Coordinates of C-alpha atoms in Angstrom, one line a residue:
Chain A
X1 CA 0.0 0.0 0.0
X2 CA 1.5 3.5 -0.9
X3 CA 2.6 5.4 2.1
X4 CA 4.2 8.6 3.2
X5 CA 7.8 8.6 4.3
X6 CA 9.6 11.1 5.6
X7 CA 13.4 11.5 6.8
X8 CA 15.2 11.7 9.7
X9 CA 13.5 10.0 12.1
X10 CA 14.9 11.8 14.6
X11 CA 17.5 15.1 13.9
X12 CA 18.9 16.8 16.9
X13 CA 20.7 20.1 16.6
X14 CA 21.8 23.1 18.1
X15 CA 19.8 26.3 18.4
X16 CA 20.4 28.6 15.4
X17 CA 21.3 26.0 12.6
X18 CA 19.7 24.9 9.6
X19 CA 17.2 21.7 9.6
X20 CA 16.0 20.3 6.5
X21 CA 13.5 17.8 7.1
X22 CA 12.1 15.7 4.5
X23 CA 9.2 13.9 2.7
X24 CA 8.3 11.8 -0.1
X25 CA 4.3 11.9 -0.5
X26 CA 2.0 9.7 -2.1
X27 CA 2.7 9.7 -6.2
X28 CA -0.5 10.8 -7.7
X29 CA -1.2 12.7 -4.6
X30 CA -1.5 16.6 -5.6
X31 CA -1.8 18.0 -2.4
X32 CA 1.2 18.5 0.5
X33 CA 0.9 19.7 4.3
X34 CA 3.2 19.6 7.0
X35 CA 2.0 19.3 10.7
X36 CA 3.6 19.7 13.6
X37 CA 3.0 18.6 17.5
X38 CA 4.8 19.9 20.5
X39 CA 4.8 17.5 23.3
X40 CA 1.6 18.1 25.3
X41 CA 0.0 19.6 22.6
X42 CA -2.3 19.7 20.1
X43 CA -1.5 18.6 16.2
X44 CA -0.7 22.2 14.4
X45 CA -1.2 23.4 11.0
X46 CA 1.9 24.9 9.4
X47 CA 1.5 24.9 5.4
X48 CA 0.0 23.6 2.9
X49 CA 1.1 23.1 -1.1
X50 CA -0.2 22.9 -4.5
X51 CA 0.4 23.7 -8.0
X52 CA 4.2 24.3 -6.7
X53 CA 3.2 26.7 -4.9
X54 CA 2.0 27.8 -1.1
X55 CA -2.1 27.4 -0.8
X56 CA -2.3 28.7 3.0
X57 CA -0.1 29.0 5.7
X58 CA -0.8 29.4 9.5
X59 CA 1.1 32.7 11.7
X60 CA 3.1 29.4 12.8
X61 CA 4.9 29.5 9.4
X62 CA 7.2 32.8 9.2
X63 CA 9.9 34.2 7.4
X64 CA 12.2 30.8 9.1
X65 CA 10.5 28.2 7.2
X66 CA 10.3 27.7 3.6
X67 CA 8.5 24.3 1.5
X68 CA 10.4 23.0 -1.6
X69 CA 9.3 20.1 -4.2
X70 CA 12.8 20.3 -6.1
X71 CA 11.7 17.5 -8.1
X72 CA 8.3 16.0 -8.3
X73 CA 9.1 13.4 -5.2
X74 CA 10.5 15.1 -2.2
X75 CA 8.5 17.4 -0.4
X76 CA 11.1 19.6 2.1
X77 CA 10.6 22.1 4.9
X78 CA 13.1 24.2 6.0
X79 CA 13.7 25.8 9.4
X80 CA 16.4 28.6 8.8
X81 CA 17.3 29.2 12.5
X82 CA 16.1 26.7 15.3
X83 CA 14.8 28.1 18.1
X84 CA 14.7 26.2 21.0
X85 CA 10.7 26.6 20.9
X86 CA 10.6 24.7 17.2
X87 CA 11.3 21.0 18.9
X88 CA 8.1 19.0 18.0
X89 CA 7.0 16.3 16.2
X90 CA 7.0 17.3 12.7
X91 CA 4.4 15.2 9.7
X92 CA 3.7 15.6 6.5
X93 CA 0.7 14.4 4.8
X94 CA -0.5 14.6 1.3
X95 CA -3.6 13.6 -0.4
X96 CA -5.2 13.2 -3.9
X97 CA -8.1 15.4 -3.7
X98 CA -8.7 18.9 -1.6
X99 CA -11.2 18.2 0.9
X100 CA -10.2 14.3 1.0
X101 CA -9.1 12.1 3.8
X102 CA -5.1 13.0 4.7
X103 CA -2.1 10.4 4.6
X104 CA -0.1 10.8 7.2
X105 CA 3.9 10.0 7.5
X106 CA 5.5 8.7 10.6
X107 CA 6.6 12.2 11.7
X108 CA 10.6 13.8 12.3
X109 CA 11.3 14.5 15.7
X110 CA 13.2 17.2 16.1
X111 CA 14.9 18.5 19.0
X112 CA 16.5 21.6 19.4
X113 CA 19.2 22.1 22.2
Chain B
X1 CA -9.1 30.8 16.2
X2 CA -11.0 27.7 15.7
X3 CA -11.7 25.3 18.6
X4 CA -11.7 22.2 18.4
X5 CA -12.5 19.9 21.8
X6 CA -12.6 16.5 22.5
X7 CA -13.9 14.3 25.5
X8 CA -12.7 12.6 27.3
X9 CA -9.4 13.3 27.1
X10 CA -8.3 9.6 28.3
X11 CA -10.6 6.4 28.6
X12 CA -9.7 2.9 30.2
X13 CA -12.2 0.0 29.1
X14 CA -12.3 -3.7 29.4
X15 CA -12.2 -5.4 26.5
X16 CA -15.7 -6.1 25.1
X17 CA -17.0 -3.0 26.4
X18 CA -18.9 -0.4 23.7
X19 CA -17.5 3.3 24.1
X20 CA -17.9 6.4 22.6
X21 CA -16.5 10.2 22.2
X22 CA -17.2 13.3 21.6
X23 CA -15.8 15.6 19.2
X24 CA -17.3 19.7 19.2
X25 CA -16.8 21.8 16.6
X26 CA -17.8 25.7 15.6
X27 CA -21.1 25.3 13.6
X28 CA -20.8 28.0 11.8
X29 CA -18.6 27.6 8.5
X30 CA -18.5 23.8 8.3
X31 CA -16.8 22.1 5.4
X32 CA -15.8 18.9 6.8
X33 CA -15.0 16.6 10.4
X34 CA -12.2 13.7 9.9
X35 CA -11.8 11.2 12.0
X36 CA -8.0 9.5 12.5
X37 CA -6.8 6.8 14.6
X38 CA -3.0 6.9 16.1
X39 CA -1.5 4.4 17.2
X40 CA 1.5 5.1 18.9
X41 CA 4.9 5.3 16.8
X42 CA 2.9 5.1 13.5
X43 CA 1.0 7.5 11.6
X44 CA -2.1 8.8 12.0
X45 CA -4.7 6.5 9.8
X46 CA -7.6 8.1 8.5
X47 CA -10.9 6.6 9.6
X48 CA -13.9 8.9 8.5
X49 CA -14.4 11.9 6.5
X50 CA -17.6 13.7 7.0
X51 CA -19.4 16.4 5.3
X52 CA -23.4 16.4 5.6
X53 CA -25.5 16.8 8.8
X54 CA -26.7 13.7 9.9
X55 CA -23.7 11.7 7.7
X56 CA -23.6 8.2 10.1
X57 CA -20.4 6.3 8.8
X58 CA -19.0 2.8 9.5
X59 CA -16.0 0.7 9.7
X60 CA -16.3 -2.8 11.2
X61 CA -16.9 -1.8 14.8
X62 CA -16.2 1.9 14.4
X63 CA -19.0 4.3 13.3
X64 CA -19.6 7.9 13.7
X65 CA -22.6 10.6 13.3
X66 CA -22.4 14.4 12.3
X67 CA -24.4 17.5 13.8
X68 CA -22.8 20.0 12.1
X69 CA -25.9 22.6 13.4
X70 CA -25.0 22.0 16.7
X71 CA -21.5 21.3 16.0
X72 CA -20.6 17.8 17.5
X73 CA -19.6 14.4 16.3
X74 CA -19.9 11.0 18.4
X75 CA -17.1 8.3 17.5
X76 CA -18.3 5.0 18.8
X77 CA -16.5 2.0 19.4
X78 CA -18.7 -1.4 19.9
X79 CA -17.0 -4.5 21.7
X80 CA -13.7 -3.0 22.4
X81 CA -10.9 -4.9 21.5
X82 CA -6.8 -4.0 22.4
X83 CA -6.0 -3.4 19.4
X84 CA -8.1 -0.6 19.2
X85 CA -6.1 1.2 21.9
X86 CA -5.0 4.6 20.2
X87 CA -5.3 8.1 20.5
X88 CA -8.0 8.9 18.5
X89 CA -8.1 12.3 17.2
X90 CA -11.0 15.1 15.1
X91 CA -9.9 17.3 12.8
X92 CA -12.6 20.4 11.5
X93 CA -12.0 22.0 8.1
X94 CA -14.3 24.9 7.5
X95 CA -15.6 26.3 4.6
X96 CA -13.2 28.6 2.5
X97 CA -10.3 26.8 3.8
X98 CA -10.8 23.2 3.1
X99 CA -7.1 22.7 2.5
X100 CA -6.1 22.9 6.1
X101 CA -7.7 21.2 9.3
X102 CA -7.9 22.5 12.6
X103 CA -7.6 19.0 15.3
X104 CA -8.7 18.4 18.5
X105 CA -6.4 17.2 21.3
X106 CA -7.7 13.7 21.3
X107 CA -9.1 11.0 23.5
X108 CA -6.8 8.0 24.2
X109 CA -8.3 4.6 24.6
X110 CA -7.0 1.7 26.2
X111 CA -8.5 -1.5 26.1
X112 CA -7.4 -3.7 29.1
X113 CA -7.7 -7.9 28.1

């Protein structure tokens, strides 16, 4: 069954550095979101992409994160600068239609010391 | 800011028990209610997506209704078995902006043998 994967697993790093965390959606899927939950917290919206393009955005989503599909297969979010505040469980989903059921990945953990 | 709210926010059952929760949602702008199962280390699993007032959906033992007037969705669970021990979470999309869904914190069921 076709499945969302996404890469690390787990990425630890130091406040202030560069993360790239990635995702390889669904293949005829035309829609892309990334997710996020903080420990204790509630699943958050962050972005969502179609057409190569940003559809909507939450005030999560600032000037330190950026979405890329460089090639028709990887789906990447950026995070600039950690801050110590951007540790959380990080998913991507996709699906095949807009208002559709979502496919979720198995998440990036990331943790920012 | 949307809210989303679920109850309860944990549940213990034996197994063989029925059990249900409650998902509440603004009433106002509806588009959509999803329903996803997460089990823990995996990804969250779509189990319903919902869009008409009164919309009753099944799955084996799972079903779920819709009052989108009043804003509330049941998820019920007959003969509980462990396996069905997850966190199961809503998710509201309203009108306008169907792309991106606002969840609820989730109720967590355990099933005890």
């Amino acid at each position: 069954e076709p499945e969302v994967t996404q890469t690390p697993s787990h990425q630890v790093t130091q406040m202030g550095q560069e993360v790239i965390l990635r995702c390889v959606p669904i293949s005829n899927h035309l829609y892309f979101y990334w997710y996020r939950q903080i420990l204790g917290q509630k699943v958050e919206f962050l972005v969502s992409f179609y057409n190569n393009e940003i559809s909507e955005k939450s005030e999560i989503f600032d000037d330190q994160f950026s979405v890329e599909r460089p090639d028709g297969s990887n789906f990447t979010l950026k995070i600039r600068s950690t801050k110590l505040e951007d540790s959380a469980m990080y998913f991507c989903a996709s699906r095949d239609r807009a208002a559709g059921e979502l496919f979720f990945g198995e998440g990036s953990r990331l943790t920012v010391l | 800011i949307l809210n989303v709210e679920q109850s309860p926010q944990s549940l213990h059952v034996q197994e063989g028990d029925s059990t249900n929760f409650t998902c509440s949602f603004p009433s106002s702008n509806f588009y959509a209610l999803h329903w996803y199962r997460w089990e823990t280390a995996k990804s969250p699993e779509a189990l319903f997506v919902m869009t008409l007032n009164g919309d009753e959906k099944k799955k084996g033992r799972i079903s779920a209704t819709l009052n989108t007037k009043e804003g509330y969705s049941y998820l019920y669970i007959k003969g509980s078995q462990p396996e069905d021990s997850a966190t199961y979470l809503c998710a509201f999309s309203p009108s306008g902006s169907a792309r991106q869904l606002t969840f609820g914190s989730g109720t967590q069921l355990t099933v005890l043998p």
